[in-house]
Amino acid sequence: MAIDSPAGQEAAVDPVLETFHPVIRNWFASRFAGPTEPQVAGWPVIAAGNPTLIAAPTGSGKTLTAFLSCINRLLISALEGNLAEETRVVYLSPLRALSNDMHRNLEEPLAEITALAQAEGIDIPHLRVGLRTGDTTPSQRASLVRKPPHILVTTPESLYLMLTAGKARETLRQVDTVIVDEIHALVRDKRGSHLALSLERLEHISERPIQRIGLSATQRPMSRIAKFLVGHWPEAEMSNEPSEQVELEHSESVLISDPFNHEEEILPEGYCEIINVGHSRELDLGIETPSSELNAVCMHEQWEEVHERLVELINSHRSTLLFVNTRRMAERLTHQLTELLGEEVVGSHHGSLSGKLRLETERKLKEGHLKAVVATASLELGLDIGYIDLVIQIGSPRAISTFLQRIGRSGHSLGLIPKGRLFALTRDELMECMGVIRAVKSGRLDVLPMPEYPLDVLAQQVVAEVAAEEWNTEELYQLCKRAYPYRNLPRKEFDRTIEYLSEGVSQNSLRSLRYLHHDQVQSKLRARKGARISATTNAGAIPEVASYRVVLDPEQTVVGTV
């Protein structure tokens, strides 16, 4: 987008932007009519250096709230001559697609800000963005080590690998800001537990205090997500008394509670600033069913009725996103819609597809070449996929927050009304769909679960960290307990894990299954040969399944995996 602010002239902007450099202020004024509610509330808090959790609906500008503050900080450091070739900001997202999209979306504003600064006679080095995900090539990863970017866009699993690899670990020692996007999608399972330990490992090696910024859809309870983000403070006393509804103040530490939620906790002052814009939003929702009577299962004839109705809805809208709950269903429905609508206007998007095909689908959708895309959770989060005017959920979404997140992909801009339709395929699904719609209209949210100190994740992270450096047993135990899911980790369970990793399942265990050497006299842990390789080749908490590459013959194009 062209920058049309005259050189040297500062655009008139909201007073909340006064903490930003004039170049940033002029750029923002040239791009946006004004700051959104999360930005008005969040920028002063982030500028103060406090841990911050921003909860707001999709499309409300919360990602820019975090990034613009970081860009401003980097710009000021560069002008003061304090910005070296070092990674200062780490952005984490649960999806590779979201990381790829964020990398692209960051390059444009950074280039525009640099151009605007040069037009005003301000010479600043270009702020560089680097991307590391499972799709990143070995040469690109090596380049990130040789010349660390100022902003690193990555996933939880790739961060774990960088913390474990020797040279990549060194590039993270100057990190002072971590942004965890869509944090609610991580808290609920072992991926979140894995990330929580990685964040504490990053905090341990960084030579700077790290500000943690979380971006979330509104969940229940928000205080739990805040504690997950910041980590466990043993000295901080948490109150279990229900919080009262308070009006949002930009300069105070407050806790916004859900009126239907009695599980929020009052957080200690300075622990984490919660900016909760709320999840209430005008929605256009409806439930669709086959014309014939529903049964315990969806019959073949009923699927034909569903397909006919889907074609009607797709043809009456510009661009439609269809969510299903399994990859198998995504491929099946894509095939059926392709037969009815044509191959050129229907796409598929899920985790088993190769990165090249996923990016191609995202590009076509954003450019308006596709009328419909069938996706799993791979397009559920805040990915910029262009204009969507209808979202269809096939079957029960299984959670209120999941439904709100997916429906929010339509009308993904300020002032637009998200439109969604739920297709109930069985009697049970109809009851669930009715319950979801009723909960949304009454403003209710389901309680967010969180695993309690999963030991398999602990074992993986312990091997990875000891492979990176030698540790005192007690100090490593305390580091693990600072991760919120491990705040209640009994010392007995930690010692049993260490014993398993150093001695194996039994005294007759193969030496290759012993990853650590435990000096019990000196309370020291160090890695055995091959520990680092084992930690890096078995990374993450995503369940492992047997997979096979599908290659298109004779083009030899990798379609994906099954």
XYZ file of C-alpha atoms in Angstrom:
562
model
C 0.000 0.000 0.000
C 1.367 3.385 -0.938
C 2.413 5.750 1.817
C 0.909 9.123 0.941
C 1.809 11.094 4.065
C 3.975 14.096 3.074
C 7.613 13.807 4.092
C 8.222 15.267 7.522
C 4.515 15.764 8.202
C 3.007 13.776 11.009
C -0.538 12.584 10.505
C -3.145 13.382 13.129
C -3.761 10.160 15.038
C -5.332 8.970 18.227
C -3.568 10.085 21.452
C -2.995 6.415 22.334
C -0.283 6.411 19.607
C 1.765 9.083 21.367
C 4.193 6.463 22.679
C 5.051 5.448 19.086
C 7.789 6.933 16.942
C 6.474 9.561 14.456
C 7.273 7.262 11.537
C 5.086 4.539 13.030
C 2.330 7.043 13.741
C 2.359 8.350 10.170
C 2.343 4.849 8.749
C -0.591 3.786 10.934
C -2.588 6.896 10.002
C -2.009 6.165 6.300
C -3.308 2.613 6.633
C -6.125 2.698 9.180
C -8.988 4.986 10.162
C -8.071 4.622 13.827
C -7.091 2.133 16.534
C -9.459 -0.656 17.547
C -10.522 -1.426 21.098
C -7.770 -4.030 21.756
C -5.191 -1.566 20.432
C -6.424 1.337 22.546
C -6.309 -0.828 25.663
C -3.251 -2.917 24.803
C -0.616 -0.495 23.500
C -0.017 1.398 26.784
C 0.222 -1.879 28.708
C 2.667 -3.468 26.257
C 4.729 -0.271 26.127
C 5.073 -0.455 29.931
C 6.739 -3.874 29.531
C 4.105 -5.840 31.443
C 3.069 -9.424 30.595
C -0.114 -8.987 28.581
C -2.981 -11.224 27.500
C -5.293 -9.786 24.843
C -8.598 -11.586 24.343
C -10.723 -10.352 21.467
C -12.833 -11.728 18.601
C -11.289 -12.659 15.275
C -10.708 -9.639 13.054
C -10.412 -7.070 15.859
C -6.747 -6.216 15.249
C -5.187 -7.911 18.263
C -2.249 -9.296 16.258
C -1.299 -5.832 15.052
C -1.614 -4.665 18.665
C 1.307 -6.897 19.627
C 3.409 -6.509 16.498
C 3.260 -2.748 16.135
C 4.511 -2.311 19.708
C 7.421 -4.643 18.966
C 8.215 -2.928 15.658
C 8.213 0.430 17.433
C 10.613 -0.897 20.069
C 12.959 -2.300 17.413
C 12.822 0.930 15.397
C 13.782 3.045 18.407
C 16.628 0.645 19.266
C 17.883 0.841 15.677
C 17.855 4.649 15.709
C 19.774 4.631 18.997
C 22.353 2.293 17.478
C 21.529 -0.556 19.862
C 20.061 -3.034 17.381
C 22.522 -5.670 16.236
C 21.909 -8.670 13.985
C 20.109 -10.582 16.704
C 16.690 -12.079 17.325
C 14.715 -9.889 19.707
C 11.112 -10.964 19.085
C 9.762 -14.521 18.801
C 6.267 -14.968 17.394
C 4.697 -18.378 18.011
C 1.608 -19.780 16.346
C 0.136 -23.283 16.596
C -0.181 -23.660 12.805
C 2.460 -23.621 10.085
C -0.052 -21.958 7.758
C -0.578 -19.132 10.242
C 3.187 -18.687 10.614
C 3.644 -18.525 6.843
C 0.836 -16.012 6.542
C 2.171 -13.853 9.382
C 5.617 -13.824 7.796
C 4.161 -12.518 4.533
C 1.973 -9.954 6.275
C 4.886 -8.597 8.298
C 7.157 -8.028 5.330
C 4.844 -5.473 3.722
C 4.392 -3.074 6.679
C 8.084 -3.299 7.574
C 9.037 -2.350 4.009
C 6.542 0.521 4.054
C 7.772 1.819 7.399
C 11.378 1.691 6.163
C 10.407 3.537 2.963
C 8.520 6.173 4.947
C 11.496 6.693 7.259
C 13.821 7.146 4.284
C 11.379 9.620 2.720
C 11.572 11.651 5.929
C 15.356 11.553 5.899
C 15.661 8.956 8.668
C 18.233 6.270 7.949
C 17.363 3.002 9.693
C 18.485 -0.567 9.010
C 15.834 -2.826 7.541
C 14.049 -4.809 10.244
C 14.292 -8.407 9.130
C 11.732 -11.186 9.624
C 12.663 -14.862 9.565
C 10.434 -17.915 9.276
C 11.105 -21.361 10.682
C 8.469 -24.113 10.538
C 8.318 -27.737 9.520
C 8.205 -26.580 5.888
C 11.458 -24.581 6.136
C 14.328 -26.066 4.111
C 17.693 -26.939 5.738
C 19.411 -24.126 3.814
C 16.876 -21.603 5.113
C 17.388 -22.838 8.670
C 21.136 -22.492 8.302
C 20.638 -18.948 7.046
C 18.636 -18.097 10.189
C 21.603 -19.210 12.294
C 24.191 -17.308 10.249
C 22.151 -14.111 10.176
C 19.472 -14.130 12.902
C 16.339 -12.107 12.031
C 15.085 -9.397 14.371
C 11.652 -11.041 14.406
C 11.445 -14.829 14.295
C 8.116 -16.328 13.200
C 7.872 -19.968 14.207
C 5.833 -22.781 15.769
C 6.138 -24.365 19.252
C 7.849 -27.444 17.847
C 10.394 -25.449 15.847
C 11.179 -23.317 18.905
C 11.853 -26.530 20.836
C 14.261 -27.678 18.120
C 16.094 -24.346 18.166
C 16.435 -24.471 21.946
C 17.945 -27.940 21.669
C 20.334 -27.389 18.750
C 23.636 -25.817 19.804
C 24.098 -23.000 17.267
C 20.404 -22.153 16.927
C 20.139 -21.932 20.716
C 22.758 -19.185 20.770
C 20.681 -17.002 18.420
C 17.932 -16.799 21.069
C 20.018 -15.294 23.865
C 18.934 -11.708 23.112
C 15.192 -12.342 22.900
C 13.190 -9.833 24.930
C 9.639 -10.407 23.630
C 7.571 -13.536 22.981
C 4.180 -13.347 21.277
C 2.002 -16.462 21.572
C -0.810 -16.214 19.038
C -4.028 -18.220 19.379
C -2.815 -19.315 22.797
C -6.190 -20.830 23.674
C -5.629 -23.485 20.995
C -2.487 -24.659 22.823
C -3.538 -24.589 26.464
C -6.030 -27.430 26.128
C -3.662 -30.290 25.266
C -0.101 -31.597 25.620
C 1.182 -29.243 22.931
C 0.516 -26.486 25.442
C 2.384 -28.317 28.188
C 5.276 -28.781 25.783
C 5.273 -25.081 24.873
C 5.122 -24.005 28.520
C 8.378 -25.852 29.203
C 9.962 -24.396 26.056
C 9.072 -20.887 27.227
C 10.833 -21.509 30.539
C 13.863 -22.881 28.692
C 13.897 -19.735 26.551
C 13.627 -17.569 29.659
C 16.586 -19.444 31.147
C 18.975 -18.818 28.247
C 17.935 -15.254 27.409
C 20.207 -12.523 28.696
C 17.287 -10.085 28.732
C 14.004 -10.053 30.683
C 11.330 -11.458 28.380
C 7.945 -9.797 27.996
C 5.266 -12.361 27.210
C 2.269 -11.334 25.108
C -0.613 -13.716 24.549
C -3.306 -13.342 21.887
C -6.474 -15.326 22.404
C -10.089 -15.679 21.535
C -12.160 -15.162 24.660
C -12.112 -18.335 26.734
C -13.223 -19.505 30.151
C -11.489 -18.881 32.476
C -9.172 -16.159 31.191
C -7.134 -16.219 34.419
C -6.019 -19.777 33.591
C -4.692 -18.691 30.191
C -2.903 -15.746 31.843
C -1.186 -18.090 34.306
C -0.256 -20.459 31.494
C 1.291 -17.547 29.586
C 3.296 -16.045 32.442
C 4.270 -19.216 34.291
C 4.015 -20.129 37.949
C 5.006 -17.679 40.659
C 5.300 -19.748 43.869
C 5.356 -16.587 45.973
C 2.208 -15.157 44.364
C -0.987 -15.842 46.253
C -3.987 -16.409 44.014
C -7.471 -15.598 45.261
C -10.236 -18.074 44.407
C -12.959 -15.536 45.079
C -15.083 -14.801 42.000
C -14.035 -11.567 40.349
C -16.416 -8.695 39.838
C -17.227 -7.161 36.467
C -15.117 -4.036 36.076
C -14.869 -1.460 33.338
C -11.742 -1.671 31.237
C -9.079 0.807 32.337
C -6.036 1.254 30.128
C -3.549 2.023 32.882
C -4.534 -0.426 35.609
C -4.119 -4.136 36.085
C -7.636 -5.527 35.953
C -9.402 -8.836 35.558
C -12.443 -8.963 33.349
C -14.740 -11.810 34.271
C -17.375 -13.647 32.285
C -20.793 -13.168 33.950
C -21.487 -16.870 33.381
C -18.129 -17.924 34.781
C -17.535 -18.400 38.489
C -14.047 -19.834 38.176
C -11.992 -16.716 37.454
C -9.236 -15.914 39.919
C -7.993 -12.511 40.979
C -4.407 -12.266 39.806
C -1.723 -10.461 41.842
C -0.949 -6.935 40.734
C 1.672 -6.936 38.014
C 1.298 -10.663 37.310
C -0.423 -10.241 33.943
C -2.528 -7.540 32.341
C -5.697 -9.006 30.841
C -7.290 -7.004 28.044
C -10.634 -8.730 27.486
C -12.703 -7.120 24.767
C -15.236 -9.938 25.039
C -16.555 -12.473 22.568
C -20.032 -11.034 22.016
C -20.549 -10.129 18.373
C -23.523 -9.919 16.065
C -23.739 -13.220 14.192
C -25.921 -14.608 11.396
C -26.340 -18.257 12.388
C -28.576 -21.123 11.333
C -28.913 -24.907 11.444
C -29.382 -26.969 8.269
C -30.589 -30.585 8.088
C -31.333 -33.006 5.238
C -34.928 -32.825 4.005
C -35.563 -36.441 5.060
C -35.904 -37.472 8.695
C -32.653 -37.689 10.680
C -31.470 -41.061 11.976
C -28.680 -42.332 14.210
C -26.363 -42.190 11.194
C -26.408 -40.177 7.971
C -27.607 -42.371 5.116
C -26.214 -42.254 1.582
C -29.423 -40.678 0.230
C -29.216 -37.984 2.911
C -25.643 -37.157 1.903
C -26.938 -36.455 -1.601
C -29.459 -34.023 -0.084
C -26.654 -32.373 1.897
C -24.504 -32.027 -1.222
C -27.382 -30.410 -3.136
C -27.955 -27.875 -0.353
C -24.233 -27.153 -0.083
C -24.091 -26.387 -3.809
C -27.029 -23.983 -3.417
C -25.335 -22.132 -0.562
C -21.949 -22.006 -2.299
C -23.435 -20.676 -5.533
C -25.356 -17.973 -3.655
C -22.207 -16.634 -1.976
C -18.944 -15.265 -3.244
C -16.582 -17.446 -1.189
C -17.429 -20.261 1.235
C -15.286 -22.040 3.817
C -16.474 -25.502 4.871
C -15.123 -27.009 8.085
C -15.113 -30.745 8.795
C -13.735 -32.628 11.773
C -11.455 -35.158 10.054
C -9.000 -35.170 7.148
C -10.788 -38.160 5.637
C -14.037 -36.207 5.564
C -12.225 -33.218 4.033
C -10.981 -35.322 1.105
C -14.353 -37.036 0.636
C -16.355 -33.804 0.639
C -13.839 -32.058 -1.623
C -14.204 -34.889 -4.139
C -18.016 -34.682 -4.080
C -18.097 -30.886 -4.459
C -15.528 -31.067 -7.246
C -17.825 -33.423 -9.143
C -20.729 -30.978 -8.734
C -19.022 -27.593 -9.067
C -15.849 -28.217 -11.006
C -12.244 -28.867 -10.056
C -11.076 -25.291 -10.605
C -13.372 -23.693 -8.007
C -13.068 -26.144 -5.069
C -9.999 -26.645 -2.893
C -8.928 -28.700 0.111
C -6.760 -27.690 3.048
C -5.551 -29.928 5.894
C -2.373 -30.939 7.688
C -1.608 -34.017 5.562
C -1.267 -31.965 2.391
C 2.211 -30.820 1.413
C 3.170 -27.255 2.247
C 3.263 -26.315 -1.439
C -0.339 -27.387 -2.035
C -1.565 -25.698 1.157
C 0.057 -22.408 0.166
C -1.395 -22.693 -3.333
C -4.897 -23.178 -1.899
C -4.440 -20.194 0.409
C -3.273 -18.043 -2.508
C -6.173 -19.021 -4.763
C -8.675 -18.434 -1.963
C -7.230 -15.031 -1.133
C -7.222 -13.992 -4.814
C -10.856 -15.064 -5.270
C -10.221 -17.981 -7.630
C -11.978 -20.542 -5.393
C -15.673 -20.553 -4.539
C -15.268 -23.144 -1.773
C -12.520 -24.641 0.357
C -13.013 -27.689 2.574
C -10.746 -27.561 5.614
C -10.058 -29.069 8.984
C -8.676 -26.997 11.863
C -5.801 -25.950 9.560
C -7.739 -22.817 8.529
C -9.512 -22.329 11.851
C -7.243 -19.670 13.330
C -6.407 -16.100 12.332
C -5.003 -16.784 8.873
C -5.464 -14.017 6.305
C -7.352 -15.861 3.564
C -9.175 -12.934 2.037
C -12.896 -12.324 1.837
C -15.158 -15.119 3.139
C -18.902 -14.420 3.299
C -20.093 -17.830 4.523
C -18.718 -20.500 6.845
C -20.322 -23.940 6.966
C -19.642 -26.462 9.725
C -20.370 -30.063 8.743
C -21.429 -31.956 11.864
C -21.090 -30.820 15.449
C -18.116 -28.494 16.163
C -17.811 -30.293 19.548
C -17.011 -27.070 21.415
C -18.524 -23.604 21.668
C -15.173 -21.838 21.308
C -14.279 -23.907 18.230
C -17.562 -22.937 16.600
C -17.059 -19.236 17.360
C -13.493 -19.385 16.034
C -14.571 -21.031 12.785
C -17.604 -18.838 12.173
C -15.369 -15.815 12.756
C -13.479 -16.666 9.567
C -16.376 -15.062 7.681
C -16.760 -11.321 8.051
C -13.116 -11.260 9.154
C -12.998 -7.462 9.197
C -14.324 -4.672 11.334
C -17.965 -3.829 10.686
C -18.838 -7.108 8.930
C -21.266 -9.676 10.349
C -19.982 -13.282 10.389
C -22.384 -15.708 8.730
C -22.388 -19.398 9.562
C -24.480 -22.495 9.008
C -24.329 -25.727 11.014
C -25.165 -28.943 9.159
C -26.556 -31.562 11.554
C -26.262 -35.028 10.017
C -27.750 -37.155 12.822
C -30.248 -36.758 15.658
C -27.450 -36.522 18.222
C -25.644 -33.873 16.191
C -28.863 -31.867 15.887
C -29.149 -31.707 19.681
C -25.490 -30.675 19.980
C -25.869 -28.012 17.299
C -28.946 -26.597 18.997
C -27.036 -26.497 22.275
C -24.127 -24.656 20.640
C -26.413 -22.026 19.074
C -28.226 -21.519 22.383
C -24.933 -21.140 24.260
C -23.620 -18.602 21.739
C -26.784 -16.501 21.947
C -26.648 -16.507 25.766
C -22.934 -15.616 25.842
C -21.717 -18.847 27.424
C -18.345 -20.507 26.855
C -17.088 -23.986 27.703
C -14.389 -24.345 30.362
C -10.891 -24.669 28.936
C -9.171 -27.910 30.042
C -5.465 -28.189 30.779
C -3.360 -31.353 31.282
C -1.631 -31.686 34.658
C 2.149 -32.316 34.388
C 2.179 -34.942 31.592
C 5.319 -36.981 32.222
C 5.946 -38.018 28.601
C 6.296 -34.358 27.613
C 8.448 -33.739 30.697
C 10.819 -36.580 29.748
C 11.218 -35.229 26.217
C 11.984 -31.698 27.396
C 14.376 -32.845 30.120
C 16.448 -34.845 27.629
C 16.448 -31.889 25.220
C 17.549 -29.362 27.842
C 20.252 -31.571 29.379
C 21.528 -32.307 25.857
C 22.023 -28.544 25.471
C 23.821 -27.984 28.780
C 24.713 -29.714 32.045
C 22.211 -29.181 34.863
C 21.934 -29.411 38.618
C 18.992 -31.692 39.417
C 17.282 -29.321 41.846
C 17.664 -26.325 39.536
C 16.185 -28.258 36.623
C 13.263 -29.320 38.815
C 12.576 -25.694 39.739
C 12.752 -24.631 36.079
C 10.148 -27.260 35.171
C 7.852 -26.167 37.996
C 7.842 -22.609 36.657
C 5.864 -23.887 33.658
C 2.261 -23.546 34.786
C 1.072 -27.075 33.794
C 3.926 -28.411 35.975
C 3.377 -26.154 38.985
C 2.130 -29.144 41.030
C 4.757 -31.610 39.769
C 5.700 -33.779 42.770
C 9.419 -34.193 43.324
C 8.851 -37.933 43.462
C 7.473 -37.969 39.903
C 10.338 -35.793 38.657
C 12.889 -38.137 40.253
C 11.145 -41.171 38.738
C 11.358 -39.523 35.315
C 15.057 -38.838 35.787
C 15.610 -42.419 36.889
C 13.805 -43.722 33.812
C 15.868 -41.509 31.503
C 19.176 -42.436 33.139
C 18.610 -46.108 34.005
C 16.032 -47.245 31.467
C 12.933 -49.290 32.204
C 15.029 -51.912 33.988
C 18.644 -52.702 34.752
C 18.729 -54.833 31.607
C 17.619 -51.971 29.345
C 19.718 -51.337 26.281
C 22.285 -48.575 26.673
C 20.733 -46.825 23.666
C 17.566 -46.332 25.735
C 19.465 -44.464 28.451
C 19.644 -40.805 27.552
C 21.139 -39.166 30.642
C 23.960 -39.704 33.083
C 22.846 -38.899 36.628
C 25.566 -38.166 39.173
C 23.543 -38.612 42.357
C 26.426 -37.602 44.617
C 26.919 -34.203 42.969
C 23.254 -33.956 41.845
C 24.394 -33.378 38.268
C 22.744 -34.336 34.980
C 24.536 -34.561 31.676
C 23.586 -36.098 28.339
C 24.781 -39.424 27.013
C 25.875 -39.845 23.429
C 22.947 -39.619 21.052
C 20.619 -37.817 23.483
C 20.410 -34.658 21.385
C 19.621 -36.638 18.225
C 16.881 -38.555 20.028
C 15.404 -35.319 21.379
C 15.346 -33.594 17.999
C 14.063 -36.543 15.966
C 11.183 -37.181 18.377
C 10.061 -33.593 18.904
C 6.665 -32.306 19.934
C 3.445 -33.661 21.376
C 1.416 -34.108 18.182
C 0.412 -37.819 18.097
C 2.586 -39.826 15.748
C 0.819 -41.874 13.088
C 2.057 -44.035 10.258
C 2.161 -41.822 7.160
C 2.942 -42.425 3.514
C 3.900 -39.850 0.895
C 1.533 -39.622 -2.084
C 3.397 -38.693 -5.280
C 1.665 -37.763 -8.525
C 3.043 -39.781 -11.455
C 4.689 -38.921 -13.825
C 5.086 -35.329 -12.615
C 6.623 -36.566 -9.341
C 4.702 -33.854 -7.438
C 4.239 -34.572 -3.743
C 0.480 -34.363 -3.137
C 0.690 -34.966 0.611
C 0.601 -37.824 3.081
C -1.958 -40.433 4.126
